[in-house]
CSV table of C-alpha atoms in Angstrom, one decimal:
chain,number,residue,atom,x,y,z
A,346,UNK,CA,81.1,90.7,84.1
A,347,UNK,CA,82.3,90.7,87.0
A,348,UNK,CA,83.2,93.4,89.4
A,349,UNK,CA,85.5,94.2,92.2
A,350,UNK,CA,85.8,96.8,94.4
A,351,UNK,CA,89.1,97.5,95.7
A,352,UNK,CA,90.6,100.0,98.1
A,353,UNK,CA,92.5,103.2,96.6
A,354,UNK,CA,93.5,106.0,99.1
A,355,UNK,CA,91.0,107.3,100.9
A,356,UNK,CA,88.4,105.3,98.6
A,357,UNK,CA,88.0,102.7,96.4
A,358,UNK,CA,88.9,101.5,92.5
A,359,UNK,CA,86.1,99.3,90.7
A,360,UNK,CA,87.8,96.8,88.8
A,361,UNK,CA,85.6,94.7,85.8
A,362,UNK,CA,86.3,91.3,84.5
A,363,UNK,CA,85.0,89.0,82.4
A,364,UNK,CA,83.5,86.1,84.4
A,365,UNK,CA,85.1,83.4,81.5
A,366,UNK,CA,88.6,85.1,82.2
A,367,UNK,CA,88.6,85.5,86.1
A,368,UNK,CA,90.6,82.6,87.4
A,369,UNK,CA,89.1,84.1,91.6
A,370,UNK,CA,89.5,87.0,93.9
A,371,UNK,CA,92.3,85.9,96.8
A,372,UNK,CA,90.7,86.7,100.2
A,373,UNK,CA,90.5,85.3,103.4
A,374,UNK,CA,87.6,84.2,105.1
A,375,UNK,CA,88.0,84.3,109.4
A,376,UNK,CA,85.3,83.5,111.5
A,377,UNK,CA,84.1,85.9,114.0
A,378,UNK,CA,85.7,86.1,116.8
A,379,UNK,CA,83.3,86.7,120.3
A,380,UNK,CA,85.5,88.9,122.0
A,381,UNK,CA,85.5,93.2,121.7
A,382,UNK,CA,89.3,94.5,120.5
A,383,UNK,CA,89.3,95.8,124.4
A,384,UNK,CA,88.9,92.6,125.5
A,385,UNK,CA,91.7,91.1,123.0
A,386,UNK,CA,93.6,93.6,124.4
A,387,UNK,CA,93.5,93.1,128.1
A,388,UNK,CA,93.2,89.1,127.8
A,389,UNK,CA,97.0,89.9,126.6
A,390,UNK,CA,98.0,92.1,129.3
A,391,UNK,CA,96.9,90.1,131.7
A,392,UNK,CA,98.5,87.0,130.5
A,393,UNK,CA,102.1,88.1,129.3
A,394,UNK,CA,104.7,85.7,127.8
A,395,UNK,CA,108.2,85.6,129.6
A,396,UNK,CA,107.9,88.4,132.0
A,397,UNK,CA,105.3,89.8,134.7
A,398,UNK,CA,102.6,92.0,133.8
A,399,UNK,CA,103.7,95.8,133.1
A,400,UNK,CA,101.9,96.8,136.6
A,401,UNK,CA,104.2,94.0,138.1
A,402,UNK,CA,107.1,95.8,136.4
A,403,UNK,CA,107.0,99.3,136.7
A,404,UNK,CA,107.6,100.5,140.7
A,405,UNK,CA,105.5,104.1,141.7
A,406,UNK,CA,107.7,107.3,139.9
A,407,UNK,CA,109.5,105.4,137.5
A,408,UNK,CA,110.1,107.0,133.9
A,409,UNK,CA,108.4,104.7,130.9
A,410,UNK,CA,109.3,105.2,127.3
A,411,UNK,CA,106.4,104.1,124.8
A,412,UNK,CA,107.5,103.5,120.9
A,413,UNK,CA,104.6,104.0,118.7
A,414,UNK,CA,104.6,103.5,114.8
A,415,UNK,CA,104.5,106.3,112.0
A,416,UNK,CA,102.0,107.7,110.1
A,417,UNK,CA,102.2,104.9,107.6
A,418,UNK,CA,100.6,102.4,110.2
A,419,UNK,CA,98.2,103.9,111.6
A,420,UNK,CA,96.0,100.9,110.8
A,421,UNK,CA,96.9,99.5,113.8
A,422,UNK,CA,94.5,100.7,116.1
A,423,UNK,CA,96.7,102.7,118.5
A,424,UNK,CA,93.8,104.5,119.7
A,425,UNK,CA,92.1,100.9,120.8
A,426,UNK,CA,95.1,99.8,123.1
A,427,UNK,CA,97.0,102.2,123.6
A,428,UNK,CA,94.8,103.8,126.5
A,429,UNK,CA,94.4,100.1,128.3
A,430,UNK,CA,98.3,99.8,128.5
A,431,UNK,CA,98.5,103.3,129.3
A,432,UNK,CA,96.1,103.0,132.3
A,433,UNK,CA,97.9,100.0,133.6
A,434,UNK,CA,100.7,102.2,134.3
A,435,UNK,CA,99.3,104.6,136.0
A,436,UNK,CA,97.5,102.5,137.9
A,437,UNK,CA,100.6,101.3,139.0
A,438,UNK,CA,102.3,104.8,139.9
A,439,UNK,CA,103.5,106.0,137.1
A,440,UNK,CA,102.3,109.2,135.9
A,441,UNK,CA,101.4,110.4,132.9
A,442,UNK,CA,104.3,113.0,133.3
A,443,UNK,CA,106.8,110.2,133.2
A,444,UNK,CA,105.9,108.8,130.2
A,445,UNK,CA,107.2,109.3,126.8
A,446,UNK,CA,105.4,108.6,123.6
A,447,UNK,CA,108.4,107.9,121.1
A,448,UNK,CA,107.0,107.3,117.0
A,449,UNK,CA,108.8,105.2,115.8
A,450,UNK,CA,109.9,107.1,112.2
A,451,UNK,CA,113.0,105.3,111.2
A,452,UNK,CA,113.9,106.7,107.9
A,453,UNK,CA,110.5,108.5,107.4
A,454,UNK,CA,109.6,111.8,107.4
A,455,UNK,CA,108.4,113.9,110.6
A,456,UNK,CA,104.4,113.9,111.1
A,457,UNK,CA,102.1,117.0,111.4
A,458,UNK,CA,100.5,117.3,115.1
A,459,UNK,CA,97.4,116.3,112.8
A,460,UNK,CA,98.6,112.7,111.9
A,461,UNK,CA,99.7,112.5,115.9
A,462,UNK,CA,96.5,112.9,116.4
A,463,UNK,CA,95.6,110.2,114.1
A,464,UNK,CA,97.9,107.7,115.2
A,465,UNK,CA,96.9,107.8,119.1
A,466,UNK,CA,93.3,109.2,119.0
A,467,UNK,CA,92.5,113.0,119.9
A,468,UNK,CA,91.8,112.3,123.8
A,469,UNK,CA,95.3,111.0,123.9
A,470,UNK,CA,96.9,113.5,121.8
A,471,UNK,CA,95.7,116.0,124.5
A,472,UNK,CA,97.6,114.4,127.3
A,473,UNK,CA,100.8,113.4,125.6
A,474,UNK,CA,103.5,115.1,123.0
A,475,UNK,CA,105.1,112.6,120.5
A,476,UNK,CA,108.7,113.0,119.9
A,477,UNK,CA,109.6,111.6,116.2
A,478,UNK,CA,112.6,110.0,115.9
A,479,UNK,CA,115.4,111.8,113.7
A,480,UNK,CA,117.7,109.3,112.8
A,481,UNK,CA,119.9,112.1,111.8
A,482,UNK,CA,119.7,114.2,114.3
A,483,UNK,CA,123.4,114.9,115.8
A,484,UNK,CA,123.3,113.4,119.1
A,485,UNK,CA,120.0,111.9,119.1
A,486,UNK,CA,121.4,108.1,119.6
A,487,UNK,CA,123.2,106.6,121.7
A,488,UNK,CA,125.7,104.0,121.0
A,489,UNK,CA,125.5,100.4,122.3
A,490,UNK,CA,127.8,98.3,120.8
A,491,UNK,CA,127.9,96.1,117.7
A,492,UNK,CA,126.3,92.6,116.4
A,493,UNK,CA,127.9,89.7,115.3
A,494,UNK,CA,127.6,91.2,111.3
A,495,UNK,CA,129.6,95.0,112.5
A,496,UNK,CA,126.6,96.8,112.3
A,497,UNK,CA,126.6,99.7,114.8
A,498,UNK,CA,124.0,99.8,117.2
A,499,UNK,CA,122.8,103.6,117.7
A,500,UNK,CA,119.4,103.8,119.6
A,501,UNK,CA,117.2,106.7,120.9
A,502,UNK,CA,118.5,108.7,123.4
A,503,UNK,CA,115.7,109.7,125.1
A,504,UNK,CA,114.0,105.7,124.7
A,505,UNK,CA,117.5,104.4,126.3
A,506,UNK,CA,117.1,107.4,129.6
A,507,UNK,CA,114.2,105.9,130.5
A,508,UNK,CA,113.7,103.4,133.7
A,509,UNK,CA,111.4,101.0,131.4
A,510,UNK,CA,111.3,100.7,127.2
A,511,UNK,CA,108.0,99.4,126.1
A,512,UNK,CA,107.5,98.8,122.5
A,513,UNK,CA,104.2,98.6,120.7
A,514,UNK,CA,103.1,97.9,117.2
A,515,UNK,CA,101.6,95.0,115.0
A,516,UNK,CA,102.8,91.7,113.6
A,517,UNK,CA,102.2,90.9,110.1
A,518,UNK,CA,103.9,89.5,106.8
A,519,UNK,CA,107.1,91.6,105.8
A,520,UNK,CA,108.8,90.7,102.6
A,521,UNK,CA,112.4,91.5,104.1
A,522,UNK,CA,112.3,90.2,107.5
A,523,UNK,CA,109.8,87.8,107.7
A,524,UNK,CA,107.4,89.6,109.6
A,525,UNK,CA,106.9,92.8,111.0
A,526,UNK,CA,106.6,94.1,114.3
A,527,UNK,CA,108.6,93.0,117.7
A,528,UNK,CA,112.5,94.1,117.2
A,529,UNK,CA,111.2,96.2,113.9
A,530,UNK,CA,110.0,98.9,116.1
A,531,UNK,CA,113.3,99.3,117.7
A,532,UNK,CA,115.7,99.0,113.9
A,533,UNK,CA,114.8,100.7,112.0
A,534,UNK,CA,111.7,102.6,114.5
A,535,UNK,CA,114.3,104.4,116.8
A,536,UNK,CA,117.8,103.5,115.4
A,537,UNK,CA,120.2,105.8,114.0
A,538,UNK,CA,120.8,106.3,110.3
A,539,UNK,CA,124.2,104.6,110.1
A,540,UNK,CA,122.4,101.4,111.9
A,541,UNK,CA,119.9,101.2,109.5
A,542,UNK,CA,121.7,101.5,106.7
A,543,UNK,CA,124.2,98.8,107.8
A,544,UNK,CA,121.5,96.0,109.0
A,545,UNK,CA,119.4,96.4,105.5
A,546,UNK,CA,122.2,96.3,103.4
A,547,UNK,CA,121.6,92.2,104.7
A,548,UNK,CA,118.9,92.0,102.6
A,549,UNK,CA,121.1,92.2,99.4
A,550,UNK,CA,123.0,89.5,98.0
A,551,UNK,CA,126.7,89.6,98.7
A,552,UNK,CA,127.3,89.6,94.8
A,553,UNK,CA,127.0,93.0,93.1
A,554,UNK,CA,123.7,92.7,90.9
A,555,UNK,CA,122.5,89.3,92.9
A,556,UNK,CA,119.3,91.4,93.9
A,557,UNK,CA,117.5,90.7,97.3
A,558,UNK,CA,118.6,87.0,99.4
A,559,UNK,CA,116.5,83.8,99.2
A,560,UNK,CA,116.4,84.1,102.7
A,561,UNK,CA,114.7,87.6,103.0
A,562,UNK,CA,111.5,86.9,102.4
A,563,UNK,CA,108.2,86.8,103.4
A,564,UNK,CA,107.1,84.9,106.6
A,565,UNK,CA,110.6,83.8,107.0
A,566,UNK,CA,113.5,83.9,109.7
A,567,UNK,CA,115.4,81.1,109.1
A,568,UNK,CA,118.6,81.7,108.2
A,569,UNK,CA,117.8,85.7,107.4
A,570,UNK,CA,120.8,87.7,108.6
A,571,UNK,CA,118.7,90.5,108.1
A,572,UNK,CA,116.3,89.4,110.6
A,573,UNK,CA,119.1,87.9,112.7
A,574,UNK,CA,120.9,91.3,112.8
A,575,UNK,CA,117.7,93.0,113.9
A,576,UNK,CA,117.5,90.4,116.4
A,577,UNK,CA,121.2,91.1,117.9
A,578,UNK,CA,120.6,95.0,118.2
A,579,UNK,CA,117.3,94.4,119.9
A,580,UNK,CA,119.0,92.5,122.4
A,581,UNK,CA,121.2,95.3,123.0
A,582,UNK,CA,118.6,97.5,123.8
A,583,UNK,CA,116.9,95.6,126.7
A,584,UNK,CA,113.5,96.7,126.1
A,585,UNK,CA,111.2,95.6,129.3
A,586,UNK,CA,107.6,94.9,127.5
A,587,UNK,CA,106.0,94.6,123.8
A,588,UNK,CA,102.4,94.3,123.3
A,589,UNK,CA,101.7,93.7,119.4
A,590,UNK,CA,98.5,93.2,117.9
A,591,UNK,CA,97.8,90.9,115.0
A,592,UNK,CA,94.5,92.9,112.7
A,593,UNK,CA,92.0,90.6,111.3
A,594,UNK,CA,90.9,91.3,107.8
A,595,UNK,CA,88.1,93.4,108.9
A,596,UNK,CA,90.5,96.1,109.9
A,597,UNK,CA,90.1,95.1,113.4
A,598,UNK,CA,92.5,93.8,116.2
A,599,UNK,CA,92.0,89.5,116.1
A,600,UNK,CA,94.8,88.7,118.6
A,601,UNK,CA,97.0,90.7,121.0
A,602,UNK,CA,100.6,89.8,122.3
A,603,UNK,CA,102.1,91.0,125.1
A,604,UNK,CA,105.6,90.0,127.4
A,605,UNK,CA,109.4,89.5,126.6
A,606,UNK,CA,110.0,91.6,123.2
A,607,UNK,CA,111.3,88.4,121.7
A,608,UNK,CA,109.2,86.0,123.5
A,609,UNK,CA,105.8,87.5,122.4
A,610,UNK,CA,106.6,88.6,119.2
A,611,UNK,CA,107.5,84.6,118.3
A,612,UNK,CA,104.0,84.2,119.7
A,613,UNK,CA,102.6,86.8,117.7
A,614,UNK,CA,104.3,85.5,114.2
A,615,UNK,CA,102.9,82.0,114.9
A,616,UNK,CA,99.5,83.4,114.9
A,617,UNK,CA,100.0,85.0,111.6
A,618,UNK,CA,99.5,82.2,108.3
A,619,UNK,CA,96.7,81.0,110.1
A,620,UNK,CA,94.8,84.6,109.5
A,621,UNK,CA,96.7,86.1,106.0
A,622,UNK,CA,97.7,82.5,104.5
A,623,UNK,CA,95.5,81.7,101.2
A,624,UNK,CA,96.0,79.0,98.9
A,625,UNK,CA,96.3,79.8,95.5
A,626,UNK,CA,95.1,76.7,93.6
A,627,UNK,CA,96.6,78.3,90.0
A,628,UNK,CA,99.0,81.1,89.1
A,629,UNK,CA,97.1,83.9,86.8
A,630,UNK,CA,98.5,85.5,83.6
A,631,UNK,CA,97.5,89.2,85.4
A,632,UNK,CA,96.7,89.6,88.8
A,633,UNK,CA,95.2,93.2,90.3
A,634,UNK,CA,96.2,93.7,93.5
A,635,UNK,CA,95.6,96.5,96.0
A,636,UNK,CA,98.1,98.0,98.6
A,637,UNK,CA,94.9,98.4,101.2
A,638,UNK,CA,94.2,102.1,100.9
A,639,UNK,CA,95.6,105.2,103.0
A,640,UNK,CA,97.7,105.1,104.7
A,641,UNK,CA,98.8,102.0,103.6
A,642,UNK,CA,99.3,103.4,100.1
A,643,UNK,CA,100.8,107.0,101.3
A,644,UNK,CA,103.9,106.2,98.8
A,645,UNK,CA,105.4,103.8,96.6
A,646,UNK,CA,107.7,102.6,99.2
A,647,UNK,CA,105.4,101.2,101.2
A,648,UNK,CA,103.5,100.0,98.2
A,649,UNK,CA,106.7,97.6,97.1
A,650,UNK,CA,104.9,95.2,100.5
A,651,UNK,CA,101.8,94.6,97.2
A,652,UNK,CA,104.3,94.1,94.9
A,653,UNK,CA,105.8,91.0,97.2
A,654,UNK,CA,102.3,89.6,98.8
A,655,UNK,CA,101.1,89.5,94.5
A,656,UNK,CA,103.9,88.8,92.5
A,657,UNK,CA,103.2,84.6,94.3
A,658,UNK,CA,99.6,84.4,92.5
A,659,UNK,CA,101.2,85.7,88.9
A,660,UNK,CA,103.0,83.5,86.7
A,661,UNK,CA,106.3,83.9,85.3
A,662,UNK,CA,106.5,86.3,82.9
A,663,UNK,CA,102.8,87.3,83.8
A,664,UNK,CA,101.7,90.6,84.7
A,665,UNK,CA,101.6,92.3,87.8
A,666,UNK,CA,98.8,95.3,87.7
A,667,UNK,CA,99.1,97.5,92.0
A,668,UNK,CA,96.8,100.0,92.8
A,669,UNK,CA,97.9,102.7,95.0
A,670,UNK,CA,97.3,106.0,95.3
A,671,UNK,CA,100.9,107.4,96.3
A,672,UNK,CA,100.1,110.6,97.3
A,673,UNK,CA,103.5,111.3,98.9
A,674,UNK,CA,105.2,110.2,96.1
A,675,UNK,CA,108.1,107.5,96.1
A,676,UNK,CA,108.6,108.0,100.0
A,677,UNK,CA,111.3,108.4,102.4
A,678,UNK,CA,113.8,110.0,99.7
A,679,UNK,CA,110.7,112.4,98.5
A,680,UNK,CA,110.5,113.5,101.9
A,681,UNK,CA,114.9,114.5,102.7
C-alpha cells in the first residue's frame, strides 16, 4: 500500500493505494537553486526588462501606488520582496508617506487587518494601511476608455492618482488566461465590476451552452480574447513597473521578474513549463488531486484552478476525486 500525503487547509489528507493499482504520483522534481529568495529578488531589480530600474524611475517626492494580491495568494511571499522593492524607493526619495499599498481584490471579499498582516508580513503592516479594492464602490474607478472587444475600462481611482503604478504579484498556470500574474493584477485586481464582468464573459463561447473557448486555457495566449482583452485594458492603464515572482515547488520564490508590465511578464510566462510542466506518460481511470492547502483552498472558486491542472491526467469518462478544504464556502458570491 501505498501512501500519500497531500495538503488540506491548514494540514494535510493521507491518501492509501494499492501499489498494483497506482499508475504514479505527478510531481516535479527542480534542482536546487544556489541563490537566497533575497537574492532572486534583487538580481531582478537590478536587471529590469524594457524600462530603467524603479530607483531610475521614480524622482525624490513623487507619489507611488503598489498593487498587492488578496488573501487567496498569499503564497506568494509578499513579505520576502516586498520590503527590497519597497527600500528601493525610498532610497530614491520617495517616502513611505507617498506610497500606497493597493490589494488587489477584484471581485473578492474585503480582508480582516489580520490577513493584511498576512499578506505583507507584520513589520510592514505597521508602516503601511492597505486599501482593498471595491469594485463596487460608487466612484471608486475611473474610466479610461474601451478595447477593441467594447469592454469598459474602469480602474482604481486612487492607483490612477498616483505619479507611478507598480504592480506586483506571481506568474503561474491559469486555466482562463493562460497564465497568471502581469496585466491580471490590474483586470480583474483593481478594475471595476462592469470591466470585469465584460472581459470574462470572453472566456465563454459565443454559442449559448458552448461552455468555456478552446482558446482559454491553460498556458495559452494565442488567439485568447480573454487574455487579449486583458492585454488592451492594461495598456490603458500605463503602469510604470511589475516585479512578479515565479514560486518553485518548495513554496519558495525560484525566479523573479521585474521591468515593462508586458515586457517582464512575457519573461516571466516563458519561465513557467520549464518548473510546473510534467509529462504524464498514461491517463488514469481516478486521479486524487490537491488544491495545495490554505489559502489556496479558502473556497471552491479558487479550487476549480485543481479541477483544470487534474482533469489532463484522467481519462475520459474517468474520475476526477479534489481535495480542498473550502472553508469560505463557494467564494466570491458567498461573500456579497
Amino acid at each position: 500500500m501505498k501512501t500519500v500525503k497531500m495538503k488540506y487547509g491548514q494540514g494535510a489528507l493521507e491518501v492509501s493505494v494499492r501499489e498494483q493499482n497506482l499508475l504514479g504520483v505527478i510531481e516535479k522534481s527542480v534542482p536546487d537553486l544556489p541563490l537566497t529568495e533575497e537574492q532572486v529578488v534583487e538580481q531582478a531589480l537590478d536587471g529590469p526588462i524594457g524600462t530603467p530600474r524603479l530607483d531610475q524611475l521614480v524622482k525624490p517626492g513623487q507619489t507611488v501606488a503598489i498593487v498587492v494580491s488578496d488573501m487567496t495568494r498569499a503564497w506568494q511571499r509578499l513579505p520576502v520582496y516586498l520590503p527590497l522593492l519597497l527600500k528601493r524607493l525610498n532610497d530614491a526619495g520617495v517616502p513611505d508617506a507617498n506610497i500606497r499599498l493597493i490589494c488587489a481584490l477584484g471581485y473578492h471579499r474585503g480582508l480582516t487587518r489580520e490577513e493584511h498582516v498576512r499578506i505583507i508580513g507584520e513589520p510592514l503592516a505597521q508602516r503601511f494601511q492597505i486599501l482593498d479594492h471595491d469594485c463596487q464602490a460608487p466612484d471608486a474607478c475611473r474610466h479610461l476608455g474601451e478595447t477593441s472587444r467594447g469592454t469598459p475600462v474602469w480602474m482604481n481611482k486612487v492607483a490612477m492618482e498616483a505619479d507611478h503604478l507598480v504592480v506586483t504579484g506571481a506568474c503561474t498556470y491559469h486555466p482562463f488566461v493562460g497564465f497568471s500574474g502581469g496585466r491580471k493584477s490590474l483586470l480583474p485586481g483593481i478594475a471595476g465590476f462592469e470591466t470585469i464582468q465584460a472581459n470574462h464573459r470572453w472566456v465563454l463561447s459565443d454559442t449559448v451552452g458552448g461552455g468555456q473557448r478552446k482558446e482559454a486555457r491553460n498556458g495559452n495566449v494565442a488567439g485568447n480574447p480573454a487574455h487579449e482583452d486583458m492585454m488592451e485594458a492594461a495598456a490603458l492603464v500605463r503602469a510604470s513597473f511589475l516585479f512578479n515572482v515565479v514560486i518553485g515547488p518548495n513554496g519558495m520564490i525560484r525566479h523573479a521578474v521585474a521591468g515593462a508590465w508586458d515586457k517582464a511578464h512575457e519573461k516571466a510566462c516563458a519561465l513557467v513549463p520549464d518548473l510546473y510542466g510534467v509529462p504524464i506518460p498514461e491517463l488514469g481511470d481516478l486521479t486524487i488531486a490537491s488544491q495545495g492547502g490554505f489559502p489556496k483552498d479558502i473556497e471552491f472558486y479558487q479550487t476549480g484552478k485543481a479541477f483544470y491542472h487534474a482533469l489532463d491526467s484522467v481519462k475520459p469518462g474517468g474520475t476526477l476525486i479534489v481535495l480542498s478544504e473550502c472553508r469560505e464556502g463557494l467564494g466570491p458570491l458567498d461573500a456579497k
